Coordinates of C-alpha atoms in Angstrom, one line a residue:
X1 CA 0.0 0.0 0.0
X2 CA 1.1 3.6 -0.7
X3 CA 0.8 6.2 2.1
X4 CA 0.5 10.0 0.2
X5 CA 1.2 13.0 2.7
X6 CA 0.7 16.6 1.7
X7 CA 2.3 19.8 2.4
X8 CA 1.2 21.3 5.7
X9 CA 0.5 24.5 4.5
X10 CA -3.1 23.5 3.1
X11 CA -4.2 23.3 -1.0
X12 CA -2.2 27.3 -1.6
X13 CA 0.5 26.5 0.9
X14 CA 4.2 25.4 1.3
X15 CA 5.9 23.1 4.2
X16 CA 8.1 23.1 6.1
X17 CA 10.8 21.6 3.1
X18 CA 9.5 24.3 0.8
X19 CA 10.2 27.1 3.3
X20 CA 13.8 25.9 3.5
X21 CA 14.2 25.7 0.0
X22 CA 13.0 29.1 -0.7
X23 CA 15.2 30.6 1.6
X24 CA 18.0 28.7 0.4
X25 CA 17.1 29.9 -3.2
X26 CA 16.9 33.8 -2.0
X27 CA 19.9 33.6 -0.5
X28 CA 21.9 31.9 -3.4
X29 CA 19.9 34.6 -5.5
X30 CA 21.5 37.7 -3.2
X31 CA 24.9 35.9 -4.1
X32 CA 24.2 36.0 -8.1
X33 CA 22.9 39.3 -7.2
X34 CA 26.2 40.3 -5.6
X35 CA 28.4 38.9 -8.2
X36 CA 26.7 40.8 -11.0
X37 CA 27.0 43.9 -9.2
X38 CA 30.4 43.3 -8.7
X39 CA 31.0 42.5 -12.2
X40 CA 29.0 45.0 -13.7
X41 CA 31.4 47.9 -11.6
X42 CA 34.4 46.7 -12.8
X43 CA 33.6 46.8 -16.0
X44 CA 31.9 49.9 -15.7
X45 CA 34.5 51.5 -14.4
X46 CA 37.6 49.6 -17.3
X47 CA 35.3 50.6 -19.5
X48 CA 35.1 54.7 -18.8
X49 CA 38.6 54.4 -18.5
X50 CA 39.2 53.3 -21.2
X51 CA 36.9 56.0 -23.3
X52 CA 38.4 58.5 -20.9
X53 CA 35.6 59.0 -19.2
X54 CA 36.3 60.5 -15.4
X55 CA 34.2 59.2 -12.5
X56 CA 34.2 58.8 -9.0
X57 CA 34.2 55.2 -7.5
X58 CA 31.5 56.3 -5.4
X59 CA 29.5 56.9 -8.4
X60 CA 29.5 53.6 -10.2
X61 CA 28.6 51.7 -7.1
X62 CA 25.9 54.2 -6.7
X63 CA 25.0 53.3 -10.3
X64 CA 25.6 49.6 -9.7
X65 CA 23.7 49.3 -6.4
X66 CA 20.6 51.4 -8.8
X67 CA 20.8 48.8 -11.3
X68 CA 20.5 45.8 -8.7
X69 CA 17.5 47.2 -6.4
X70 CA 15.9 47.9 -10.3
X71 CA 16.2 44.5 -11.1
X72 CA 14.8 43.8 -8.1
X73 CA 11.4 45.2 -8.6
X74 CA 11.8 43.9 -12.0
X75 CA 12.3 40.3 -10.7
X76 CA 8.5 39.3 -10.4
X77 CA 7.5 40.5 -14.2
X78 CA 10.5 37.6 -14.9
X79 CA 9.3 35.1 -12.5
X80 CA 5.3 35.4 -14.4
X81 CA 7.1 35.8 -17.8
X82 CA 8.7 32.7 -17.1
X83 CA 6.1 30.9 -14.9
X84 CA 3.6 31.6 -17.7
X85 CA 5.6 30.5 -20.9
X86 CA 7.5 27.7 -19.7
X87 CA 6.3 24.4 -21.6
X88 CA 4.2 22.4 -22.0
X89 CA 2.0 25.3 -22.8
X90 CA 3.9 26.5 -25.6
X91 CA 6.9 24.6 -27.5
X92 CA 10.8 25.2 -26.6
X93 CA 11.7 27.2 -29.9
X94 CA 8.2 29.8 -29.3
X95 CA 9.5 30.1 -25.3
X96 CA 12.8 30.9 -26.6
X97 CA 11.8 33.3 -28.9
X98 CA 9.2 34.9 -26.3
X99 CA 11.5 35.0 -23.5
X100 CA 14.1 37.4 -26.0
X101 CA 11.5 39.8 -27.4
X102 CA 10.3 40.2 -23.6
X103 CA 14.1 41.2 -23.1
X104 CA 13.5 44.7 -24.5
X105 CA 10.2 46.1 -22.6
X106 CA 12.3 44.6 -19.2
X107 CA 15.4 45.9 -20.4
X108 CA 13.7 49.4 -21.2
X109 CA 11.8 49.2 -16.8
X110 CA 15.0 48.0 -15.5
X111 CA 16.7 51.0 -17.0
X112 CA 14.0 53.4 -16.4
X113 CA 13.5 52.6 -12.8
X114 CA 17.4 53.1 -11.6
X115 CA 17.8 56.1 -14.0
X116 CA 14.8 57.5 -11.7
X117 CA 16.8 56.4 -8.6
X118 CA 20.0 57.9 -9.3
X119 CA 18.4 60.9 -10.5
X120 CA 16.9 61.0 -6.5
X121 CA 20.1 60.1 -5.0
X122 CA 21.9 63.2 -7.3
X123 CA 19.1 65.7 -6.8
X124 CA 19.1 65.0 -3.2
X125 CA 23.2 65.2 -3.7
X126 CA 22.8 68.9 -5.1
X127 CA 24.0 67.9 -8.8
X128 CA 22.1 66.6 -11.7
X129 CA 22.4 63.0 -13.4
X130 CA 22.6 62.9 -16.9
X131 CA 22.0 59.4 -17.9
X132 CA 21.6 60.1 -22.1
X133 CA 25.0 61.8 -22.0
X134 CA 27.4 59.6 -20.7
X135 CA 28.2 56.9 -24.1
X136 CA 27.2 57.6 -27.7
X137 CA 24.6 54.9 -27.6
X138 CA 24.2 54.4 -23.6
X139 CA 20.3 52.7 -24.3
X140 CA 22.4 50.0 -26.6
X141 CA 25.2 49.8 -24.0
X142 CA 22.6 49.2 -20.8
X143 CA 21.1 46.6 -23.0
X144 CA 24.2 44.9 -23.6
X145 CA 24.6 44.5 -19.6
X146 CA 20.9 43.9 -19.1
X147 CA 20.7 41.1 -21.9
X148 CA 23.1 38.8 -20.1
X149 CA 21.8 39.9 -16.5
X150 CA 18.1 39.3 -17.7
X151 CA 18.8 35.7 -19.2
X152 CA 20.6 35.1 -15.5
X153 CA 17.5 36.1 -14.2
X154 CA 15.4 34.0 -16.3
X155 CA 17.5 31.2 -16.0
X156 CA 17.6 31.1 -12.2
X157 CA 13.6 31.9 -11.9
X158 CA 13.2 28.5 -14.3
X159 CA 15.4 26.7 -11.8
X160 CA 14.0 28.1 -8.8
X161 CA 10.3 26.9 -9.3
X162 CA 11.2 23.6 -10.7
X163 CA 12.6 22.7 -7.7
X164 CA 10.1 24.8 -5.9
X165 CA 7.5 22.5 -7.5
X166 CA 8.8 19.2 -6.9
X167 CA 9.3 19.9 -3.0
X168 CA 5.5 20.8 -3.0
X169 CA 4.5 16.9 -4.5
X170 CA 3.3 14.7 -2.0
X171 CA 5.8 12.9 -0.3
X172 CA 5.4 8.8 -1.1
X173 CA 5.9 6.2 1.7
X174 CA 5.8 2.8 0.2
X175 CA 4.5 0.4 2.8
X176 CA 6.8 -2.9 3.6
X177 CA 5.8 -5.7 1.7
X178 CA 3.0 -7.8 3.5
X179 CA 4.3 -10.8 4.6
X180 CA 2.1 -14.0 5.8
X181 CA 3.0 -16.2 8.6
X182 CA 1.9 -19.5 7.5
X183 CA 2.9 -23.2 9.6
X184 CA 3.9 -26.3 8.6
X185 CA 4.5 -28.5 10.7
X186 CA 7.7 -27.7 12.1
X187 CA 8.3 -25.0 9.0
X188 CA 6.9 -21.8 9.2
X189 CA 6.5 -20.3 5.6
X190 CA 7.1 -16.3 5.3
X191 CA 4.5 -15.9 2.3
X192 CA 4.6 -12.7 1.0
X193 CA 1.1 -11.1 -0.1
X194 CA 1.9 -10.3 -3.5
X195 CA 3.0 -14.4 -4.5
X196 CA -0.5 -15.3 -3.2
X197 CA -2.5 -16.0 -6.1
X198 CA -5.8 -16.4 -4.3
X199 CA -7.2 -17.9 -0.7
X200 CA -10.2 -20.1 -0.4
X201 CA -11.9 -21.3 2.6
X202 CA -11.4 -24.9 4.1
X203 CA -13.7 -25.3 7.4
X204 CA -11.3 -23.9 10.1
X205 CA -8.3 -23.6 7.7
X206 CA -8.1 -21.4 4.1
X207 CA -5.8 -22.9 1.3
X208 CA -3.0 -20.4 0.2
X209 CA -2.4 -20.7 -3.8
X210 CA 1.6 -19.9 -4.0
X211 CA 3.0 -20.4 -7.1
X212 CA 2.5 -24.2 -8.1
X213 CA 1.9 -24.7 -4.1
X214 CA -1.2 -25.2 -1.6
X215 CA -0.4 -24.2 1.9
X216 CA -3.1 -25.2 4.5
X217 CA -3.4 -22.2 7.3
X218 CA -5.5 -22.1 10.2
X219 CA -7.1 -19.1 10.1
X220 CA -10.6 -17.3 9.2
X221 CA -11.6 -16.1 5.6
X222 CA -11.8 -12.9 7.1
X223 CA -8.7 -12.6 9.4
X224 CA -6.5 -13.6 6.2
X225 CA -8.3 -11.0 4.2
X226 CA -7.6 -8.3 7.0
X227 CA -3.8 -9.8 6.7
X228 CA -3.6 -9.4 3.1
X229 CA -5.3 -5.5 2.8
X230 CA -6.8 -4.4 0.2
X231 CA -4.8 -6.1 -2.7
X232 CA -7.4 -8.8 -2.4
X233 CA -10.8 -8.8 -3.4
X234 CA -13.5 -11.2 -2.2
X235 CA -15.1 -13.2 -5.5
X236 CA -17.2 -15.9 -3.3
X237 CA -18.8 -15.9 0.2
X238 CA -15.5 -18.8 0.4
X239 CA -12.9 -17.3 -2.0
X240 CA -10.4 -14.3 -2.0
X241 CA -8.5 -13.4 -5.3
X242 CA -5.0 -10.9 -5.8
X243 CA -7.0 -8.1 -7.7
X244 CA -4.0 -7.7 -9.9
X245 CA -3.5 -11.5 -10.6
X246 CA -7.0 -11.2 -12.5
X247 CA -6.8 -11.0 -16.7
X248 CA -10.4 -11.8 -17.3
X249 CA -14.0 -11.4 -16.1
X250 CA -16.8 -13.2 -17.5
X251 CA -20.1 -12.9 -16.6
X252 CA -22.7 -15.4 -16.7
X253 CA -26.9 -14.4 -17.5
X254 CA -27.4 -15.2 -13.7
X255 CA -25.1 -12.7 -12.5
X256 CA -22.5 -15.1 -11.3
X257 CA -18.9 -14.8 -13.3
X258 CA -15.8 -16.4 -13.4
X259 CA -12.2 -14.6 -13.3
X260 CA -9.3 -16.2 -15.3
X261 CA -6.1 -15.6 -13.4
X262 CA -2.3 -14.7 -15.1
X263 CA -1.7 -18.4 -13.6
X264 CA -4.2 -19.9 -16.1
X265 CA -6.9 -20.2 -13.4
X266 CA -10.5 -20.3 -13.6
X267 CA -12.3 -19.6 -10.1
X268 CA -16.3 -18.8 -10.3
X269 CA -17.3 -15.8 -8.3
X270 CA -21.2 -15.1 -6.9
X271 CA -22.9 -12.0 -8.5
X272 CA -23.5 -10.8 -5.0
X273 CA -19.5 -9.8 -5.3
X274 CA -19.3 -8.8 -8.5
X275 CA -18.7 -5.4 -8.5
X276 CA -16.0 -5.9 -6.3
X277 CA -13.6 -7.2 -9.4
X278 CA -15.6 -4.2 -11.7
X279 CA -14.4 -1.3 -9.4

């Protein structure tokens, strides 16, 4: 028997693992973060100096830490973007295609939303920012940085809720193996439940059908189908058959029916059990 368990948190929820896993994600997402600033302001800066551009350190991180707290509010537009056209619903080459042409309208937020922020931080500094003035083409040049950041980004939300979706499946116990105690004379048989073909009643004993054998048990019908579980169906006021040992049902005019087993065994059944080899 398989035993399902499902996250805590209810049908909209997460557990406890889910919880741990996000948090692990944000803070391996604050590292990319980190790197990309750092990255971004050294290049930055090799970059100015190399077009003889003069600029204060204090400047570029200032642009830098713009451009990351930008692509923060950005972030959730690329975790929908990605959550929403991510196969199956639509093929690899269209979500490849769909995730670049999304590259400019984000490019185009990202870079209006720190230009805003560093025009604040300057204002506030008693100087003006002058975004359009610093490169010949400075929207091609942001979008050069962005591209690479934004397919990060992309990457990294694709990741994140993949693995975010597998910790919220049910987790699967599979149940031991049911084993059946059965004497004989001075051997005792371990019979597991899955070998028994089917069980039929014998006054105080029940006949086991294992493979090519017949063991004799002492025991009830109904305390060897309580053993069993639900793997076995009842057939006959007498008789127990392994549901998944059954390959055909035939049905007489009276309601009565006969299985045929995977052994090559025909066993009748009584109609008043019927539907319990139909459900």
């Amino acid at each position: 028997m398989i035993t399902t368990m499902g996250t805590s948190g209810g049908g909209g929820g997460t557990d406890g693992a889910q919880r741990r896993l996000a948090l692990v994600l944000a803070g391996g997402f604050a590292l990319i973060l980190l790197a990309v600033m750092l990255a971004n302001a050294e290049s930055t800066m090799s970059d100015m100096a190399a077009a003889g551009i003069r600029e204060t350190k204090a400047h570029v991180w200032l642009w830098e830490a713009s451009s990351i707290l930008a692509w923060l509010i950005v972030m959730p537009l690329i975790w929908w973007l990605v959550m929403h056209v991510r196969p199956p619903r639509f093929a690899w080459g269209v979500v490849a295609l769909l995730i670049v042409l999304a590259s400019v309208p984000l490019s185009l937020l990202h870079m209006a939303l720190m230009v805003g922020l560093r025009k604040l931080y300057y204002a506030a500094e008693g100087s003006q920012y002058r975004f359009l003035s610093r490169f010949a083409n400075p929207l091609l040049y942001e979008y050069r940085k962005d591209f690479a950041s934004y397919l990060q980004f992309a990457g990294l939300a694709a990741v994140a809720q993949w693995l975010l979706a597998r910790a919220a499946l049910p987790v699967v116990v599979q149940e031991p193996p049911r084993i059946l105690m059965v004497a004989d004379g001075a051997v005792t048989h371990q019979v597991p439940a899955g070998e028994i073909d089917h069980v039929t009643a014998a006054g105080n004993y029940v006949e086991l059908a294992w493979g090519e054998r017949t063991l004799l048990h002492r025991a009830t019908l109904a305390a060897v189908a309580g053993e069993l579980g639900p793997g076995f169906v009842q057939i006959h006021r007498s008789r127990l058959v392994r549901r998944a040992a059954i390959r055909r049902v035939e049905t007489d005019r009276s309601g009565d029916f006969t299985v045929t087993l995977a052994s090559g065994a025909a066993l009748r059944g009584s109609r008043r059990y019927r539907d319990s080899v139909q459900g």
